[in-house]
Amino acid sequence: MTDPTPLSSLSSALADVVARTAPSVLSVHSHRSRATGFVWKPGLIVTADEALADEGSVEIGLPDGSRVAATVAGRDHTTDIALLRTEAAIAPVKLTTAVPALGTLSIVVATNRDTPSAALGMVSASGKSWRSLRGGDIDARIELDVRLRGSQQGGLALDASGDAFGMAVLGPRRVLVIPSATIERVAPLLEARGRIARGYLGLGLQPVRLDDGIGAMVMNVDKAGPSAAAGIRQGDVIVAVNDQKLSGVRALSRTMGPSSVGTVVDIAARRGGEPVSFKVTIGERPEA
């Protein structure tokens, strides 16, 4: 019998990694949408929020081919994390909060057409924390050079040792990983409350160009919101927050994370061309 070649040894090792993880990776079905999820804790499954339908029932496809019902325990659009609850007894996955180095091999274990699937790629970006376009704090920037189908969203991203370092999702032009640190931070809040608290000013804003920078014109005011209580009116133009010039409406919305709720901010504005200022206690965004 000949000795195994380095490639055959690598192939066998990768296959073993997939075989150990696949039983905890499940297909997720929700109103014409297919995705992947993994068991985070007994009875709780993490999946990609973007791939989860906004209405209709949810079912989980089990490794034996059967399906069981699931309910949405909570979801956070800003970090693309959704949590499902099911009575199926499946062993959870152990996540590692270590961030893989640039250039390391990665395996995405997912499902496709209700069957286990695997895709091999490379970590093409590994960097610092960042904020999503929807304002979610993501603990590390991890991108994968790998091709995934829509149904593989929510699959587990593993390193060559089999450690799960996050959940693979489809970005605008690349495959991103929601790192384990973000999942371990957000999922317990979803389990407890069903949602993540977000800051709320109670304003509808429209960006406007000013002679000395960018402003945000108040188009509408929630009469029951914190800004109305502080005296902000329709037509006011916000120019600065906490003595920092406004860089845009989107930038302002990105500061409305969970930690902002309850804080007091100084808002500088113009009303009829005259400067005015307000102290606003940031509220919690109401549920949609």
Short mmCIF file of C-alpha atoms in Angstrom, two decimals:
data_model
loop_
_atom_site.label_atom_id
_atom_site.label_comp_id
_atom_site.label_asym_id
_atom_site.label_seq_id
_atom_site.Cartn_x
_atom_site.Cartn_y
_atom_site.Cartn_z
CA MET A 1 0.00 0.00 0.00
CA THR A 2 1.46 3.34 -1.03
CA ASP A 3 1.78 6.23 1.39
CA PRO A 4 -0.83 8.96 0.99
CA THR A 5 0.23 12.02 -0.96
CA PRO A 6 0.06 15.48 0.66
CA LEU A 7 -2.99 16.32 -1.46
CA SER A 8 -4.82 13.12 -0.55
CA SER A 9 -4.06 13.73 3.13
CA LEU A 10 -5.41 17.27 2.85
CA SER A 11 -8.48 16.00 1.05
CA SER A 12 -9.20 13.43 3.74
CA ALA A 13 -8.68 15.99 6.50
CA LEU A 14 -11.09 18.46 4.90
CA ALA A 15 -13.67 15.72 4.39
CA ASP A 16 -13.40 14.81 8.07
CA VAL A 17 -13.94 18.45 9.05
CA VAL A 18 -17.11 18.61 6.96
CA ALA A 19 -18.38 15.27 8.27
CA ARG A 20 -18.02 16.41 11.89
CA THR A 21 -19.91 19.66 11.31
CA ALA A 22 -22.60 18.73 8.78
CA PRO A 23 -25.03 17.10 11.28
CA SER A 24 -25.47 20.47 13.04
CA VAL A 25 -26.09 22.40 9.80
CA LEU A 26 -29.70 22.48 8.61
CA SER A 27 -31.77 23.81 5.73
CA VAL A 28 -34.20 26.64 6.46
CA HIS A 29 -37.43 27.06 4.48
CA SER A 30 -39.51 30.22 4.74
CA HIS A 31 -42.12 31.35 2.18
CA ARG A 32 -40.37 30.54 -1.12
CA SER A 33 -36.97 31.18 0.41
CA ARG A 34 -34.27 28.62 1.14
CA ALA A 35 -31.29 29.19 3.35
CA THR A 36 -28.99 27.41 5.77
CA GLY A 37 -28.80 27.55 9.54
CA PHE A 38 -26.79 25.95 12.29
CA VAL A 39 -27.60 24.90 15.84
CA TRP A 40 -26.28 27.57 18.17
CA LYS A 41 -27.76 26.18 21.38
CA PRO A 42 -30.11 23.22 21.95
CA GLY A 43 -33.39 24.16 20.28
CA LEU A 44 -32.01 27.42 18.83
CA ILE A 45 -30.81 27.89 15.26
CA VAL A 46 -28.90 30.84 13.82
CA THR A 47 -29.50 31.77 10.19
CA ALA A 48 -29.03 34.73 7.87
CA ASP A 49 -31.73 37.33 8.43
CA GLU A 50 -31.48 38.54 4.82
CA ALA A 51 -32.42 35.06 3.58
CA LEU A 52 -35.40 34.68 5.93
CA ALA A 53 -38.81 35.67 4.59
CA ASP A 54 -40.72 38.40 6.40
CA GLU A 55 -43.93 36.39 6.53
CA GLY A 56 -45.26 32.85 6.49
CA SER A 57 -44.28 29.71 8.34
CA VAL A 58 -40.73 28.46 8.84
CA GLU A 59 -39.55 24.87 8.59
CA ILE A 60 -36.21 23.24 9.31
CA GLY A 61 -34.90 20.42 7.13
CA LEU A 62 -33.22 17.78 9.27
CA PRO A 63 -30.27 15.59 8.23
CA ASP A 64 -32.59 12.55 7.83
CA GLY A 65 -34.64 14.39 5.20
CA SER A 66 -37.62 15.17 7.41
CA ARG A 67 -38.87 18.65 8.28
CA VAL A 68 -39.98 20.19 11.54
CA ALA A 69 -41.66 23.49 12.32
CA ALA A 70 -39.71 26.41 13.69
CA THR A 71 -40.63 29.83 15.01
CA VAL A 72 -38.72 33.09 14.77
CA ALA A 73 -37.27 33.81 18.21
CA GLY A 74 -35.76 37.10 17.08
CA ARG A 75 -34.01 38.85 14.23
CA ASP A 76 -31.66 41.75 13.74
CA HIS A 77 -31.55 43.27 10.26
CA THR A 78 -28.46 45.34 11.03
CA THR A 79 -26.14 42.39 11.71
CA ASP A 80 -27.97 39.91 9.42
CA ILE A 81 -28.57 37.51 12.31
CA ALA A 82 -31.87 35.70 12.88
CA LEU A 83 -32.63 33.20 15.62
CA LEU A 84 -35.09 30.33 15.18
CA ARG A 85 -36.60 28.10 17.84
CA THR A 86 -37.37 24.43 17.26
CA GLU A 87 -38.01 21.29 19.30
CA ALA A 88 -35.60 19.21 17.22
CA ALA A 89 -32.82 17.76 19.38
CA ILE A 90 -29.58 18.34 17.48
CA ALA A 91 -26.12 18.91 18.92
CA PRO A 92 -25.01 22.56 18.77
CA VAL A 93 -21.89 23.87 17.11
CA LYS A 94 -19.04 25.29 19.16
CA LEU A 95 -17.99 28.71 17.84
CA THR A 96 -14.54 30.20 18.11
CA THR A 97 -14.10 33.95 18.38
CA ALA A 98 -10.63 33.80 16.86
CA VAL A 99 -10.39 35.72 13.58
CA PRO A 100 -8.68 33.74 10.79
CA ALA A 101 -5.57 35.17 9.21
CA LEU A 102 -5.53 36.50 5.67
CA GLY A 103 -4.88 33.73 3.15
CA THR A 104 -5.93 30.79 5.30
CA LEU A 105 -8.13 28.07 3.87
CA SER A 106 -11.83 28.15 4.72
CA ILE A 107 -14.66 25.66 4.27
CA VAL A 108 -18.28 26.75 4.21
CA VAL A 109 -20.51 23.91 5.36
CA ALA A 110 -24.09 24.58 4.30
CA THR A 111 -27.07 22.98 2.59
CA ASN A 112 -28.23 23.04 -1.01
CA ARG A 113 -31.50 21.46 -2.15
CA ASP A 114 -31.95 20.04 1.35
CA THR A 115 -28.68 18.14 1.23
CA PRO A 116 -25.36 18.95 2.94
CA SER A 117 -22.91 20.96 0.85
CA ALA A 118 -19.38 22.23 1.22
CA ALA A 119 -17.35 24.90 -0.55
CA LEU A 120 -13.62 25.45 -0.24
CA GLY A 121 -12.08 28.89 -0.48
CA MET A 122 -9.68 31.31 1.10
CA VAL A 123 -9.91 34.19 3.55
CA SER A 124 -9.45 37.11 1.17
CA ALA A 125 -9.84 39.87 3.78
CA SER A 126 -9.30 39.85 7.52
CA GLY A 127 -9.49 43.13 9.35
CA LYS A 128 -10.93 45.34 12.05
CA SER A 129 -14.50 45.80 13.14
CA TRP A 130 -16.89 47.69 10.85
CA ARG A 131 -20.44 48.94 10.67
CA SER A 132 -22.94 47.56 8.17
CA LEU A 133 -24.99 49.75 5.86
CA ARG A 134 -27.94 49.16 8.19
CA GLY A 135 -25.99 50.34 11.22
CA GLY A 136 -24.97 47.03 12.80
CA ASP A 137 -21.64 46.65 14.58
CA ILE A 138 -19.70 43.72 13.09
CA ASP A 139 -16.73 42.65 15.21
CA ALA A 140 -14.30 41.83 12.38
CA ARG A 141 -14.10 42.25 8.63
CA ILE A 142 -13.85 38.77 7.11
CA GLU A 143 -14.33 38.09 3.42
CA LEU A 144 -14.07 34.76 1.63
CA ASP A 145 -12.94 33.99 -1.89
CA VAL A 146 -15.60 31.35 -2.44
CA ARG A 147 -18.76 30.97 -4.51
CA LEU A 148 -22.04 30.34 -2.72
CA ARG A 149 -25.63 29.85 -3.80
CA GLY A 150 -28.44 31.72 -2.09
CA SER A 151 -29.52 28.58 -0.26
CA GLN A 152 -26.05 28.33 1.30
CA GLN A 153 -26.41 31.66 3.08
CA GLY A 154 -26.26 31.08 6.80
CA GLY A 155 -23.75 28.25 6.48
CA LEU A 156 -20.85 27.84 8.85
CA ALA A 157 -17.43 29.18 7.91
CA LEU A 158 -14.72 26.86 9.23
CA ASP A 159 -10.95 27.03 9.24
CA ALA A 160 -8.83 24.06 8.21
CA SER A 161 -8.91 22.73 11.78
CA GLY A 162 -12.69 22.66 11.77
CA ASP A 163 -13.18 25.62 14.10
CA ALA A 164 -16.31 27.62 13.22
CA PHE A 165 -15.38 31.31 13.05
CA GLY A 166 -18.68 32.68 11.76
CA MET A 167 -21.67 32.57 9.42
CA ALA A 168 -21.27 33.03 5.66
CA VAL A 169 -23.62 35.53 4.00
CA LEU A 170 -23.84 37.06 0.54
CA GLY A 171 -22.65 40.66 0.38
CA PRO A 172 -23.21 43.00 -2.58
CA ARG A 173 -20.20 41.67 -4.50
CA ARG A 174 -18.52 39.22 -2.17
CA VAL A 175 -19.07 36.56 0.47
CA LEU A 176 -18.88 38.03 3.95
CA VAL A 177 -18.64 36.32 7.29
CA ILE A 178 -20.60 37.47 10.32
CA PRO A 179 -17.96 36.56 12.91
CA SER A 180 -18.63 34.36 15.89
CA ALA A 181 -18.01 37.26 18.30
CA THR A 182 -20.93 39.14 16.74
CA ILE A 183 -23.17 36.07 16.85
CA GLU A 184 -22.30 35.41 20.50
CA ARG A 185 -23.12 39.04 21.32
CA VAL A 186 -26.37 39.38 19.36
CA ALA A 187 -27.97 35.92 19.64
CA PRO A 188 -28.40 36.01 23.46
CA LEU A 189 -30.19 39.37 23.15
CA LEU A 190 -32.47 37.93 20.48
CA GLU A 191 -33.15 34.91 22.67
CA ALA A 192 -34.06 37.15 25.61
CA ARG A 193 -35.94 39.98 23.88
CA GLY A 194 -36.56 38.95 20.28
CA ARG A 195 -34.96 42.15 18.99
CA ILE A 196 -32.00 44.48 19.41
CA ALA A 197 -32.63 47.90 20.88
CA ARG A 198 -31.79 50.73 18.46
CA GLY A 199 -31.61 54.43 19.06
CA TYR A 200 -34.50 56.62 17.92
CA LEU A 201 -34.68 60.35 17.34
CA GLY A 202 -38.17 60.32 15.89
CA LEU A 203 -37.22 62.34 12.82
CA GLY A 204 -37.57 61.95 9.08
CA LEU A 205 -34.49 63.59 7.57
CA GLN A 206 -33.44 64.69 4.09
CA PRO A 207 -29.81 65.62 3.31
CA VAL A 208 -29.24 69.18 2.10
CA ARG A 209 -26.12 70.99 0.93
CA LEU A 210 -25.13 74.09 2.86
CA ASP A 211 -22.54 76.75 2.14
CA ASP A 212 -20.34 75.37 4.92
CA GLY A 213 -21.05 71.64 4.67
CA ILE A 214 -23.90 69.14 4.83
CA GLY A 215 -27.11 69.40 6.79
CA ALA A 216 -30.17 67.26 7.43
CA MET A 217 -33.55 68.92 6.97
CA VAL A 218 -36.32 67.69 9.25
CA MET A 219 -39.12 66.55 6.94
CA ASN A 220 -41.36 65.09 9.62
CA VAL A 221 -41.38 64.71 13.39
CA ASP A 222 -42.85 61.90 15.47
CA LYS A 223 -45.02 63.86 17.91
CA ALA A 224 -44.46 61.16 20.54
CA GLY A 225 -40.70 60.94 19.88
CA PRO A 226 -37.74 62.37 21.79
CA SER A 227 -36.95 65.12 19.28
CA ALA A 228 -40.45 66.56 19.47
CA ALA A 229 -40.15 66.62 23.26
CA ALA A 230 -36.90 68.57 22.89
CA GLY A 231 -38.53 71.16 20.62
CA ILE A 232 -37.26 70.20 17.16
CA ARG A 233 -39.72 71.13 14.41
CA GLN A 234 -40.36 70.32 10.79
CA GLY A 235 -38.16 72.54 8.60
CA ASP A 236 -35.25 72.73 11.06
CA VAL A 237 -31.88 71.88 9.52
CA ILE A 238 -29.53 69.83 11.71
CA VAL A 239 -25.89 70.83 11.19
CA ALA A 240 -23.99 69.21 14.08
CA VAL A 241 -24.32 66.60 16.82
CA ASN A 242 -22.20 66.88 19.97
CA ASP A 243 -20.16 69.65 18.31
CA GLN A 244 -19.30 67.38 15.37
CA LYS A 245 -20.35 68.63 11.95
CA LEU A 246 -22.87 66.40 10.27
CA SER A 247 -21.35 64.25 7.52
CA GLY A 248 -24.66 62.87 6.27
CA VAL A 249 -28.00 61.41 7.23
CA ARG A 250 -26.72 57.85 6.90
CA ALA A 251 -23.77 58.61 9.16
CA LEU A 252 -26.16 59.98 11.77
CA SER A 253 -28.36 56.88 11.62
CA ARG A 254 -25.30 54.68 12.09
CA THR A 255 -24.70 56.24 15.51
CA MET A 256 -28.09 55.00 16.70
CA GLY A 257 -26.82 51.66 17.95
CA PRO A 258 -27.92 49.80 21.10
CA SER A 259 -25.54 51.78 23.33
CA SER A 260 -27.06 55.08 22.20
CA VAL A 261 -30.44 54.46 23.87
CA GLY A 262 -30.83 56.74 26.87
CA THR A 263 -27.88 59.00 26.08
CA VAL A 264 -28.29 62.76 25.75
CA VAL A 265 -26.96 64.46 22.61
CA ASP A 266 -26.51 68.13 21.80
CA ILE A 267 -28.03 68.92 18.42
CA ALA A 268 -27.15 72.15 16.65
CA ALA A 269 -29.59 73.27 13.96
CA ARG A 270 -30.80 76.26 11.98
CA ARG A 271 -34.34 77.53 12.00
CA GLY A 272 -35.12 80.18 9.43
CA GLY A 273 -31.38 80.74 9.06
CA GLU A 274 -30.87 81.36 12.77
CA PRO A 275 -28.89 78.97 14.99
CA VAL A 276 -30.82 76.91 17.56
CA SER A 277 -29.73 74.05 19.81
CA PHE A 278 -31.45 71.17 21.55
CA LYS A 279 -30.67 68.47 24.08
CA VAL A 280 -32.27 65.23 22.96
CA THR A 281 -32.46 62.05 25.01
CA ILE A 282 -32.24 59.24 22.46
CA GLY A 283 -35.16 56.84 22.75
CA GLU A 284 -35.61 53.22 21.68
CA ARG A 285 -36.88 52.63 18.17
CA PRO A 286 -40.42 51.23 18.27
CA GLU A 287 -41.05 47.82 16.79
CA ALA A 288 -42.19 47.97 13.20
#
